[in-house]
Short mmCIF file of C-alpha atoms in Angstrom, two decimals:
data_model
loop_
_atom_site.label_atom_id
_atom_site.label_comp_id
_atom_site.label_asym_id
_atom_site.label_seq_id
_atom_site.Cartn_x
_atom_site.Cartn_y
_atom_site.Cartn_z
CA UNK A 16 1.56 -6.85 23.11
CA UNK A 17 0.31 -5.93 19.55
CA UNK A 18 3.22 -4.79 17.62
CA UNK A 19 1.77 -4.75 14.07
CA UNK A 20 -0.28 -1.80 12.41
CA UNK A 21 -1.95 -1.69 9.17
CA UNK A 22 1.79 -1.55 7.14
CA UNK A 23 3.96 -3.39 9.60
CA UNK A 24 5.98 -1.79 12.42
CA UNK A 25 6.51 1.51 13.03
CA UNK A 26 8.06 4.42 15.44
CA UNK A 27 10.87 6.73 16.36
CA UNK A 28 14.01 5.04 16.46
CA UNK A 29 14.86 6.37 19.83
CA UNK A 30 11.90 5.43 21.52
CA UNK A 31 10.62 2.14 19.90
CA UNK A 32 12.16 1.09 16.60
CA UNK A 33 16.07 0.64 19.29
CA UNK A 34 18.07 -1.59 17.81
CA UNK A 35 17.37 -3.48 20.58
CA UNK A 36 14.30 -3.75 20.15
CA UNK A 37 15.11 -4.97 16.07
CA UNK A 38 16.72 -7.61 17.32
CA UNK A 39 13.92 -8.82 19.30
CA UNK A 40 11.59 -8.90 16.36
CA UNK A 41 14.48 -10.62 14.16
CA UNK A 42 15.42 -13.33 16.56
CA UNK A 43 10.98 -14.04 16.80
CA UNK A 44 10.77 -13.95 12.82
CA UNK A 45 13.59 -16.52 12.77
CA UNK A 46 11.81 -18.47 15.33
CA UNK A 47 8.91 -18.61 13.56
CA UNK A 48 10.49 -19.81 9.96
CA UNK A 49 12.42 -22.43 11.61
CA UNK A 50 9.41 -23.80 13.26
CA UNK A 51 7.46 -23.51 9.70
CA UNK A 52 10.45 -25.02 7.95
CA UNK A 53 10.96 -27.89 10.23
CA UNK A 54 7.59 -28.83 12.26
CA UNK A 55 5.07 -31.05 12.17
CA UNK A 56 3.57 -30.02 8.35
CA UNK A 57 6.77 -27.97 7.88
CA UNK A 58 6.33 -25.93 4.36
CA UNK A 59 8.35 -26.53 1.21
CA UNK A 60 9.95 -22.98 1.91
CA UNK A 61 13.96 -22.44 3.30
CA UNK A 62 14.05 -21.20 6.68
CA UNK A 63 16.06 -18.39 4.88
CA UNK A 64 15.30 -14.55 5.08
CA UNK A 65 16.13 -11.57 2.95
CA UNK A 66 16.66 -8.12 4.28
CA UNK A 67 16.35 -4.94 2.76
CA UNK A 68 16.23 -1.17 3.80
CA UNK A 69 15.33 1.97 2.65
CA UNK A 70 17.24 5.11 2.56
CA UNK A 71 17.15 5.65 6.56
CA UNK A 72 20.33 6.93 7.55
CA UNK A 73 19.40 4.09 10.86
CA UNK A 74 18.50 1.00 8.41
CA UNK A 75 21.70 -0.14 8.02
CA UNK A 76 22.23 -0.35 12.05
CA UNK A 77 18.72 -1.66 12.36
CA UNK A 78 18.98 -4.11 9.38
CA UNK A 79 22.27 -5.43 10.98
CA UNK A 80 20.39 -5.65 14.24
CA UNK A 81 17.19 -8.44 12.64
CA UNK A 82 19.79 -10.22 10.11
CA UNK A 83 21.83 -11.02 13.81
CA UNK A 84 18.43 -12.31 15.40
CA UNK A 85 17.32 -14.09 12.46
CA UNK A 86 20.64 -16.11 12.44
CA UNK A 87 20.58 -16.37 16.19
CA UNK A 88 17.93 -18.20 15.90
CA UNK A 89 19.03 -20.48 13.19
CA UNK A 90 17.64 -19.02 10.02
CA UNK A 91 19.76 -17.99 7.39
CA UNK A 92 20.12 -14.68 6.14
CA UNK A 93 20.14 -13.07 2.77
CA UNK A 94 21.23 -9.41 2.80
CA UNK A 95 19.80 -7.57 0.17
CA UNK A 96 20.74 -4.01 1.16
CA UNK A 97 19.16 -0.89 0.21
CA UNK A 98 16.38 -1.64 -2.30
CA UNK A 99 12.40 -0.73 -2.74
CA UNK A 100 9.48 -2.62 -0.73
CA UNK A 101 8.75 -4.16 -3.57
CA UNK A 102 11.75 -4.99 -4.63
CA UNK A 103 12.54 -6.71 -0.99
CA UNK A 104 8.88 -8.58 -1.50
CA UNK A 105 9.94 -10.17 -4.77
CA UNK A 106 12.72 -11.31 -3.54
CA UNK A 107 10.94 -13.07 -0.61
CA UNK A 108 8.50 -15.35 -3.35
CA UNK A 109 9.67 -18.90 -2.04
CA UNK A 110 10.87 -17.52 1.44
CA UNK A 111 10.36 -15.09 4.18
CA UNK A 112 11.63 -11.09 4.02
CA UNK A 113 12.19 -8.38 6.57
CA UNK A 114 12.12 -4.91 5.13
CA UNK A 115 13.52 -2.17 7.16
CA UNK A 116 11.58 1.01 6.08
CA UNK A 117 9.08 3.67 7.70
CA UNK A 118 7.72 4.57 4.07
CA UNK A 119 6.38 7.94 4.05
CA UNK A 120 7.33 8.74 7.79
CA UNK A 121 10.04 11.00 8.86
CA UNK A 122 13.51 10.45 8.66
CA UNK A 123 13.62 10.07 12.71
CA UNK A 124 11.14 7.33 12.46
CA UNK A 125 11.87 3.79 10.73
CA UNK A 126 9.82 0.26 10.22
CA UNK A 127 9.70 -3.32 9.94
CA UNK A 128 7.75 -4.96 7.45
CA UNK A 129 7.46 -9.27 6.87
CA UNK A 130 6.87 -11.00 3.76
CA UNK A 131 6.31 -14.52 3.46
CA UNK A 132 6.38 -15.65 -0.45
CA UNK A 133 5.94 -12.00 -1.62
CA UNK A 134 3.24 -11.27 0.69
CA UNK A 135 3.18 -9.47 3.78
CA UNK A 136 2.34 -11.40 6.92
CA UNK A 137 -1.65 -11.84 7.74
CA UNK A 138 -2.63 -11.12 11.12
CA UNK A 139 -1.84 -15.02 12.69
CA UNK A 140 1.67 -14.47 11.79
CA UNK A 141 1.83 -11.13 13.20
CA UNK A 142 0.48 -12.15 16.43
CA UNK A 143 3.03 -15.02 16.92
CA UNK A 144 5.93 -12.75 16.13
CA UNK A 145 4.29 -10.21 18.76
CA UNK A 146 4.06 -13.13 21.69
CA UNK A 147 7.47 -14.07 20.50
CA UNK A 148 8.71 -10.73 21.12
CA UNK A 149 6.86 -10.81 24.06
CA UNK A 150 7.93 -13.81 26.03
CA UNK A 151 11.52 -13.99 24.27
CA UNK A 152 13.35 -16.28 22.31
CA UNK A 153 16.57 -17.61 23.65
CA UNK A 154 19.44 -17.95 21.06
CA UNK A 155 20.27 -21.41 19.42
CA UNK A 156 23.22 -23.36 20.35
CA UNK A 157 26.58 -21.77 18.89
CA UNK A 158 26.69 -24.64 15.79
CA UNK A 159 22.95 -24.16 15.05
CA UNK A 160 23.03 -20.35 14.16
CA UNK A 161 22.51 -19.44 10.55
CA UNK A 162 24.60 -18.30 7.95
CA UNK A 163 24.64 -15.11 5.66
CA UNK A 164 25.17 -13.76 2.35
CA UNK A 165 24.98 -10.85 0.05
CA UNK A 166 22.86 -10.84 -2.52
CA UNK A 167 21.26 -8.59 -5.35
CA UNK A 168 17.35 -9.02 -6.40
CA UNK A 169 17.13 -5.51 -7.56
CA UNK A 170 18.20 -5.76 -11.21
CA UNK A 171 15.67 -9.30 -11.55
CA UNK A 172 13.03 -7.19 -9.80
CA UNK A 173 13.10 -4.29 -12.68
CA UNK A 174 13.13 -7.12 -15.28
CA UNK A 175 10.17 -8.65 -14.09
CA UNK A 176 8.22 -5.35 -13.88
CA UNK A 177 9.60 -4.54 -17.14
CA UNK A 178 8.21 -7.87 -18.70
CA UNK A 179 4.85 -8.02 -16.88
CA UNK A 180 4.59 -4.17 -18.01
CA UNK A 181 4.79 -5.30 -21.72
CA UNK A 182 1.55 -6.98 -21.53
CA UNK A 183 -0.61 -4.11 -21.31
CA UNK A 184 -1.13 -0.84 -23.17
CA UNK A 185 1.88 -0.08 -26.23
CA UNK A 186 5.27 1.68 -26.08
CA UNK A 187 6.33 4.10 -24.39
CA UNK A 188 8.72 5.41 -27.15
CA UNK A 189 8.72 8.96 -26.96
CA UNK A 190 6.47 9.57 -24.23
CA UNK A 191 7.67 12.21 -21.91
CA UNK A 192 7.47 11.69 -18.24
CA UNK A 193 8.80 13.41 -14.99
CA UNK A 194 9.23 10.70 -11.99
CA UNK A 195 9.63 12.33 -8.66
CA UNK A 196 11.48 9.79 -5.90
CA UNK A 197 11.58 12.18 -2.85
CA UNK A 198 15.06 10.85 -2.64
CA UNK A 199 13.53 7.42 -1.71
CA UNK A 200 13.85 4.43 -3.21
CA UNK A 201 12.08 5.38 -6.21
CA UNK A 202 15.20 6.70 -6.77
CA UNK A 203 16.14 2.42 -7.70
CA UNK A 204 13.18 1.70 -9.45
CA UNK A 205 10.71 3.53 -11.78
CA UNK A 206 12.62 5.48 -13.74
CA UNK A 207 15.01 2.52 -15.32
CA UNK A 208 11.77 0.64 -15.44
CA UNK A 209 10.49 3.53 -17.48
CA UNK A 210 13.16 4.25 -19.72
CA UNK A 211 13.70 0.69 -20.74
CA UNK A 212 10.17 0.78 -21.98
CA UNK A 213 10.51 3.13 -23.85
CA UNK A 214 9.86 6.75 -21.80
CA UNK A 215 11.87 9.57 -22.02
CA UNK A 216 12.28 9.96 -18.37
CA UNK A 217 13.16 13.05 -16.33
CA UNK A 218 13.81 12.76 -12.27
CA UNK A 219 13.26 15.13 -9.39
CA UNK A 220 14.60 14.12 -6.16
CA UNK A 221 16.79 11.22 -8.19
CA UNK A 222 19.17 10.92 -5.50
CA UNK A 223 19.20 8.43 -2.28
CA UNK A 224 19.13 10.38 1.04
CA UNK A 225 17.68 9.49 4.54
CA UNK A 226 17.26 13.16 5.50
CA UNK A 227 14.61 13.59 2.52
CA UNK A 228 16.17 17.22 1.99
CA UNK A 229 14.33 17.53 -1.05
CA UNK A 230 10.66 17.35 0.38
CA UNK A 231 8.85 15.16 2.85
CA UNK A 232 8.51 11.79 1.91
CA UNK A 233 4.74 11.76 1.86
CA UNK A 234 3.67 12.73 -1.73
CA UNK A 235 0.95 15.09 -0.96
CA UNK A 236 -0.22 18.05 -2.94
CA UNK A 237 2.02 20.79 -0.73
CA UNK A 238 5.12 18.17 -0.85
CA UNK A 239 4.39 18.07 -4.29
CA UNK A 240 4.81 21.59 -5.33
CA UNK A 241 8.25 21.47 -7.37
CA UNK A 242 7.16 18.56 -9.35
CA UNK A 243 3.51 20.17 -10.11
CA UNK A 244 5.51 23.76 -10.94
CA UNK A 245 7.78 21.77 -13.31
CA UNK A 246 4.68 20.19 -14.86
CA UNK A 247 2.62 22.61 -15.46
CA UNK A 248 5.70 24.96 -17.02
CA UNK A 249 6.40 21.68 -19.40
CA UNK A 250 5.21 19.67 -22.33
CA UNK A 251 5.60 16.52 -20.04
CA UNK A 252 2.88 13.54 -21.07
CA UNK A 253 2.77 11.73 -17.10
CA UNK A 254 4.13 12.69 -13.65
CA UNK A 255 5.05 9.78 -11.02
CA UNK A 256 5.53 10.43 -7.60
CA UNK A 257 6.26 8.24 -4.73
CA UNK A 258 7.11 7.86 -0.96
CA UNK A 259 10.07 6.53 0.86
CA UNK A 260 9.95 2.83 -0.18
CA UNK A 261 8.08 2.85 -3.49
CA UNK A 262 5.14 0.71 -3.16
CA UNK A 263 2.77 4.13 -2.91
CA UNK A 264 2.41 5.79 -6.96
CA UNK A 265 1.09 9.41 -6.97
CA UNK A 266 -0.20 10.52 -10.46
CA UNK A 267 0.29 14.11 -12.05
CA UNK A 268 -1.13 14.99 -15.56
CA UNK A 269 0.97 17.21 -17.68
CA UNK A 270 -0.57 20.06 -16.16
CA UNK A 271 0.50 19.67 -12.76
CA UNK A 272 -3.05 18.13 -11.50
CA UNK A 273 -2.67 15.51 -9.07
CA UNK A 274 -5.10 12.48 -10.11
CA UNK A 275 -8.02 11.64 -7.48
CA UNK A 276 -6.23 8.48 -6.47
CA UNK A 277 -9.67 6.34 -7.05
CA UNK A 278 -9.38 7.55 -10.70
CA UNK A 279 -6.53 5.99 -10.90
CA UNK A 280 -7.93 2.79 -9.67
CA UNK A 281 -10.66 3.33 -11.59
CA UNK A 282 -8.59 3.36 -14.93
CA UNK A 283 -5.96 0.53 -14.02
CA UNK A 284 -9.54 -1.48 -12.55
CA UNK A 285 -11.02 -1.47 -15.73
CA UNK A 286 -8.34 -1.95 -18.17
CA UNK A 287 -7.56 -5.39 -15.71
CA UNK A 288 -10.95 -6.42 -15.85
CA UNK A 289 -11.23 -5.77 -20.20
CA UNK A 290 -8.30 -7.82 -20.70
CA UNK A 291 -9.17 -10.88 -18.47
CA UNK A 292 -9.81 -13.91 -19.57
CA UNK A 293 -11.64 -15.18 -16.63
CA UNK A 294 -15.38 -15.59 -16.47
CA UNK A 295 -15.47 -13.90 -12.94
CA UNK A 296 -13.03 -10.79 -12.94
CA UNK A 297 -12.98 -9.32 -9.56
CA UNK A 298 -11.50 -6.54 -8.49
CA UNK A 299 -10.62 -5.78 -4.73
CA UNK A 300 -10.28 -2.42 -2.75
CA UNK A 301 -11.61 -0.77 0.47
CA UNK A 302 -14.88 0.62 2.03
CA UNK A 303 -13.57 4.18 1.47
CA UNK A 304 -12.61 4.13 -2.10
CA UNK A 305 -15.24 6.18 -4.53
CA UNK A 306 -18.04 4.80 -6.66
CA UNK A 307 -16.61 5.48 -9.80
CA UNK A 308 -14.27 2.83 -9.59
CA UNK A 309 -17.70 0.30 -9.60
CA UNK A 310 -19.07 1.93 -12.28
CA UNK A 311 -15.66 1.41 -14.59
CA UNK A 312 -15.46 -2.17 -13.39
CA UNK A 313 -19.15 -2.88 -14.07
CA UNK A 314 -18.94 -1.23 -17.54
CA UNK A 315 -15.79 -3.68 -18.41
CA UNK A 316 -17.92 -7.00 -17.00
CA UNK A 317 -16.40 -7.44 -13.70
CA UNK A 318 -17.28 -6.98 -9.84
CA UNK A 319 -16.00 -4.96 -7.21
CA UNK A 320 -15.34 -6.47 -3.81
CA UNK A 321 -14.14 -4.63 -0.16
CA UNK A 322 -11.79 -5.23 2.69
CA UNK A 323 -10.85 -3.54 5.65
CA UNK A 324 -8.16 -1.25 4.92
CA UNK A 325 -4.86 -2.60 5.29
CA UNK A 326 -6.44 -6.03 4.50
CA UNK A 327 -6.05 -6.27 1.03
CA UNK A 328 -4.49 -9.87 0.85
CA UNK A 329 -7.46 -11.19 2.75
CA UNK A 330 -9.84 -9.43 0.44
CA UNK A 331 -7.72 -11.47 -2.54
CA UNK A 332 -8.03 -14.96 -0.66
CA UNK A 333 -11.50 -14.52 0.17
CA UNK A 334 -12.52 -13.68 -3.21
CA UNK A 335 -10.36 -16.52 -4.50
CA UNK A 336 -12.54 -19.07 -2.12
CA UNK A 337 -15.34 -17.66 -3.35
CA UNK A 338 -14.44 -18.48 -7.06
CA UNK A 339 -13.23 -14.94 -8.70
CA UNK A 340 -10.06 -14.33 -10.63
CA UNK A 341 -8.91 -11.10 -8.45
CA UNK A 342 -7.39 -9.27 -11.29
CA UNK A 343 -6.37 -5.95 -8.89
CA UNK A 344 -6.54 -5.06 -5.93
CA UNK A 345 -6.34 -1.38 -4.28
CA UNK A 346 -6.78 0.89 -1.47
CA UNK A 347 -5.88 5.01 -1.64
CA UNK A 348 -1.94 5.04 -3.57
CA UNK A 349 -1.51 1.06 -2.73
CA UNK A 350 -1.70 -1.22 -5.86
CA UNK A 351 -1.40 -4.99 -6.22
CA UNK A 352 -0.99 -6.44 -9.26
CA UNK A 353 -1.90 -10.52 -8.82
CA UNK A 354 -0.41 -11.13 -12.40
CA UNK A 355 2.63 -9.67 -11.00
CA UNK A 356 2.83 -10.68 -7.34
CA UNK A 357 1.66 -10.61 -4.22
CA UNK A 358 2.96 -7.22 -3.24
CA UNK A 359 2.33 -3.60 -3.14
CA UNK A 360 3.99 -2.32 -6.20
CA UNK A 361 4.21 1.09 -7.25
CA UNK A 362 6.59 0.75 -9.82
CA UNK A 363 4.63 -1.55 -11.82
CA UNK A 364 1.49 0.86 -11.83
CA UNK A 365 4.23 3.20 -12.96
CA UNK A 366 5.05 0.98 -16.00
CA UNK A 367 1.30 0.10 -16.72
CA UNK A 368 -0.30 3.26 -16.51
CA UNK A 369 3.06 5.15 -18.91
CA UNK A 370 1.92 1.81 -21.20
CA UNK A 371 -1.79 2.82 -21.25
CA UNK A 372 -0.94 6.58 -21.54
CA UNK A 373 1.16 5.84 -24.77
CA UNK A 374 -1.84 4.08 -26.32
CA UNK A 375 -5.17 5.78 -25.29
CA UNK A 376 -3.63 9.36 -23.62
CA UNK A 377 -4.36 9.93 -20.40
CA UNK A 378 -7.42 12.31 -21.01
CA UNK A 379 -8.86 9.72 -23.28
CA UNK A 380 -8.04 7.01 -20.35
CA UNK A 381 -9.72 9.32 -17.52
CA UNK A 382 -12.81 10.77 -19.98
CA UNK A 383 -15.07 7.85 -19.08
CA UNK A 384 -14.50 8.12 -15.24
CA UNK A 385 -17.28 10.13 -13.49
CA UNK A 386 -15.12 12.57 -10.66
CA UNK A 387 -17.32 13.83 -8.40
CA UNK A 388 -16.00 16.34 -5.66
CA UNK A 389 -14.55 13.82 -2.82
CA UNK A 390 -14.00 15.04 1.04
CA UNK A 391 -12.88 13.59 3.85
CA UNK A 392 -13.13 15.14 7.30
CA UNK A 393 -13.17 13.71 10.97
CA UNK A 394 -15.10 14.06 14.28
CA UNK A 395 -13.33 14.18 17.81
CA UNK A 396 -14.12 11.02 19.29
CA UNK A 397 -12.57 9.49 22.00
CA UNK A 398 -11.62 5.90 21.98
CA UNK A 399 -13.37 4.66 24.49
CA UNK A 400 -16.49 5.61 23.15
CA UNK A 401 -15.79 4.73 19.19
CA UNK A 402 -17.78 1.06 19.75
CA UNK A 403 -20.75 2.49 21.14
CA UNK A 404 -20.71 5.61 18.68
CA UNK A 405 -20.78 3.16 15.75
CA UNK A 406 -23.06 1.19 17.05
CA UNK A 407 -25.34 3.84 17.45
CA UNK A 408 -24.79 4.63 13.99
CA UNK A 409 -26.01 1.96 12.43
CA UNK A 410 -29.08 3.11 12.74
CA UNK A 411 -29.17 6.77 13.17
CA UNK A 412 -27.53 7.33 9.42
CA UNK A 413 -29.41 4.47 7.68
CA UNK A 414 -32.55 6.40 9.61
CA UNK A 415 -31.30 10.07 8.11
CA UNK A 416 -30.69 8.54 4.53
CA UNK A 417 -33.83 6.31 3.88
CA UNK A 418 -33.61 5.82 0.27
CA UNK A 419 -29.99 4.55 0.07
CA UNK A 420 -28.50 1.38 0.37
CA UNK A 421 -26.52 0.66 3.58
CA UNK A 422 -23.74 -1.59 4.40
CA UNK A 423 -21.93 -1.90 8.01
CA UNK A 424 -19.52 -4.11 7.33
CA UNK A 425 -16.68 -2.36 7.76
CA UNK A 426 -18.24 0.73 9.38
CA UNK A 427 -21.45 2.48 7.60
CA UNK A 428 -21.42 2.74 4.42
CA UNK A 429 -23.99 4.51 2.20
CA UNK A 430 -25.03 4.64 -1.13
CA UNK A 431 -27.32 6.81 -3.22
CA UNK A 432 -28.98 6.08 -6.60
CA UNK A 433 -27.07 8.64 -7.98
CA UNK A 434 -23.93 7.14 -6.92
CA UNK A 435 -22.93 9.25 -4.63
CA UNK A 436 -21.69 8.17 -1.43
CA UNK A 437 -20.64 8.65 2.42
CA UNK A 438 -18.67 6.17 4.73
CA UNK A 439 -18.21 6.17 8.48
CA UNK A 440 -15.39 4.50 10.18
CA UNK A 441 -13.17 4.91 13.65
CA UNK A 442 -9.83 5.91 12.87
CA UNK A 443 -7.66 2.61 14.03
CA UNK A 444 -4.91 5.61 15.42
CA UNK A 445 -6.17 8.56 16.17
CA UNK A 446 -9.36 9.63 18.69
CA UNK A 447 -11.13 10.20 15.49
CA UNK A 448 -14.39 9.16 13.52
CA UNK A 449 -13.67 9.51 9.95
CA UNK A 450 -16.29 10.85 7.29
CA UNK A 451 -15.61 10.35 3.90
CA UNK A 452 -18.18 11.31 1.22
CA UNK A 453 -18.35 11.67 -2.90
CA UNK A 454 -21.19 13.53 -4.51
CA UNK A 455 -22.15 16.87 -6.83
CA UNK A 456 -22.98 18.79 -3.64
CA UNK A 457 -20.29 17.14 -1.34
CA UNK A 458 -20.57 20.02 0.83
CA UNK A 459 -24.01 19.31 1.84
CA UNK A 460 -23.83 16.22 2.25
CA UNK A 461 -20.77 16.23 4.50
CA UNK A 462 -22.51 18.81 6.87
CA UNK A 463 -25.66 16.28 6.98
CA UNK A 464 -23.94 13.40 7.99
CA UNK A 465 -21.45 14.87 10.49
CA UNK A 466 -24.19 16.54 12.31
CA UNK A 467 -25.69 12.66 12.39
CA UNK A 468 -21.85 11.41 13.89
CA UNK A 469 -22.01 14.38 16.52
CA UNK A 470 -25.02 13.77 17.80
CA UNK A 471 -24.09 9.93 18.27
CA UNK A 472 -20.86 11.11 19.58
CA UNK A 473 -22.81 13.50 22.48
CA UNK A 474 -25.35 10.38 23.12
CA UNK A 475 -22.56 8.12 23.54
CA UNK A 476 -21.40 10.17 26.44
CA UNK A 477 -18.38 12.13 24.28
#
């Protein structure tokens, strides 16, 4: 039974995400780290967890719910309460965490996440928690269970992205930025991160609440409308928005404009990759993220390497075997700073990119980054049929775009000279094909190659 989607465990807390159903998945993740921590080539780590939650007006019922199968199954438990993501994942560096949090989702929805040593689990650790689940774990006996306690990463966690923050850019003294939590946990994070380096800081949404009454948790551009209002009627420097949990950054200039999210990478890429001191700087992201954030990395002396979205940590070790220094690593609003930690962190984006805006300006910072119009639309297709369509498509688009350069690893992906681009890929959720495409006339383009994902659709049998 696969439990696991591309950020952990989702689902409506009446019909999946049951406290039963938490304590299932607690009592397997204890399982598993007492097996790491005491069988044959047990690991130097503590079978000890730390919990965390968001917001969720469920996490503390569903929290309660893991810590009780974690110690049920003899791990010990460290409660760490209502916190960030990455707060929880820093917290985990040296042992295992369980975050309870449906990030952007709605408040009648919540999550688990796992982190081993600051990093979420890779697939082989998701699938032995799923056939855990699956066949069930009895408890240990009564003088085997673990034991719990209470304790309190946050403030360490804000030091740490406070320190590692200090590194890059200048102050922030007397920079002028508006933060927008969405009553996550934001709320705990970025703007006393901000303010100790210097910012003047000003909050929307500042306050914790699981009913997100002050707009949805998903920081889009109609969710975003107060904070873009409040920009644009300001003489704010930088806006920061982010979801439920914090590890997703949304960036606002002091207009109100919400920043192409790959021009964010793009910026944050190339500063990494101009400050390294490795001979092989590498940066990591996904097959849908734009062009311009090669063209910034190969301008600063580095390389650009893709994953599979939701794969980023495999993109790092892979491009660690192969000999780069991964020096950042990002897919759409998810950052990972390796200097930092293992995790998604939006936070310390936060605190580098004020950093960078106090010393360059953000116009100066985005001037060399070539935006060209992005869309992204999708194609009814049902799932059945998705394997064949893309197979089919591996030749029909290379066949309609001769004079670009073609790569199907991780769906079809094609590149112009010009540096425009288009990717095809199934949606992993949703009876879609996805189309995403960057170039002067995006239009056009768009048109072309959805006519090509139709037609493979309707020869497919769809």
């Amino acid at each position: 039974m696969e439990l696991f989607g591309t950020a952990g465990i989702r689902g409506s807390v009446r019909e999946r995400l049951t406290p039963e159903f938490a304590l299932s998945v607690g009592r397997a993740v204890g399982a598993g780290v007492v097996e790491e921590a005491s069988g044959d080539g047990a690991s130097d780590r503590p079978a000890t967890v730390v919990v965390g939650r968001d917001g969720r007006t469920t996490g503390e019922a569903l929290a309660a719910a893991v810590e009780a199968g974690v110690e049920s199954a003899g791990a010990d438990v460290r409660r760490a309460g209502v916190l960030p993501t990455p707060a929880l994942a820093y917290a985990s560096q040296g042992r295992y965490g369980v975050m309870l949090t449906a990030s952007h989702n709605p408040p009648t929805d919540n999550g688990i996440k796992v982190f081993v040593d600051g990093r979420e689990y890779d697939r082989d650790r998701e699938a032995a928690v799923e056939a855990r689940v699956t066949d069930g774990v009895p408890s240990v006996a009564w003088n085997e269970w673990g034991s719990s306690e209470t304790v309190s990463p946050l403030a360490g966690y804000r030091r740490a992205v406070v320190e590692y923050a200090r590194g890059h850019g200048e102050s922030a003294d007397g920079l002028d930025v508006v933060v927008d939590c969405g009553t996550g946990m934001g709320a705990l994070g970025t703007p006393q991160v901000l303010r100790e380096l210097g910012a003047r800081v000003v909050t929307l949404n500042g306050q914790v609440d699981g009913f997100f009454p002050g707009r949805a948790s998903k920081p889009t551009p109609e969710t975003l409308g107060d904070l873009r209002a409040f920009l644009s009627g300001s003489e704010f420097d930088l806006g920061i928005a982010h979801d439920g949990d914090a590890d997703r950054i949304v960036v606002l200039d002091g207009a109100g404009e919400i920043l192409h999210e790959d021009t964010v990478v793009a910026i944050l890429a190339e500063h990494f990759v101009r400050v390294a001191t490795a001979s092989d700087p590498v940066v990591v992201t996904t097959p849908n993220a734009s062009g311009r954030i090669d063209e910034r990395v190969a301008a600063a002396g580095g390389r650009v390497e893709r994953v599979r979205l939701g794969a980023l940590h495999e993109g790092i070790a892979a491009a660690r075997a192969d000999g780069g220094d991964v020096v950042f690593a990002a897919e759409p609003w998810k950052h990972i700073h390796p200097d930092h930690g293992g995790w998604i962190d939006g936070a310390a984006s936060a605190a580098v990119l004020t950093r960078l805006v106090a010393a360059a300006g953000l116009d100066g910072l985005r001037a060399p980054v070539t935006e060209r119009p992005y869309r992204k639309v999708s194609v009814e297709c049902p799932d059945d049929l998705k394997n064949e369509v893309m197979r089919r498509l591996e030749s029909s688009l290379p066949a309609a775009c001769p004079d670009a350069e073609v790569d199907t690893e991780y769906g079809v992906r094609v590149g112009f000279p010009d540096g425009s681009w288009t990717l095809v890929r199934p949606s992993g959720t949703e009876p879609y094909v996805r189309v995403y495409a960057e170039a002067d006339d995006v239009d056009a383009l768009i048109d072309e190659v959805t006519d090509v994902v139709a037609d493979a659709v309707a020869a497919a049998g769809g």
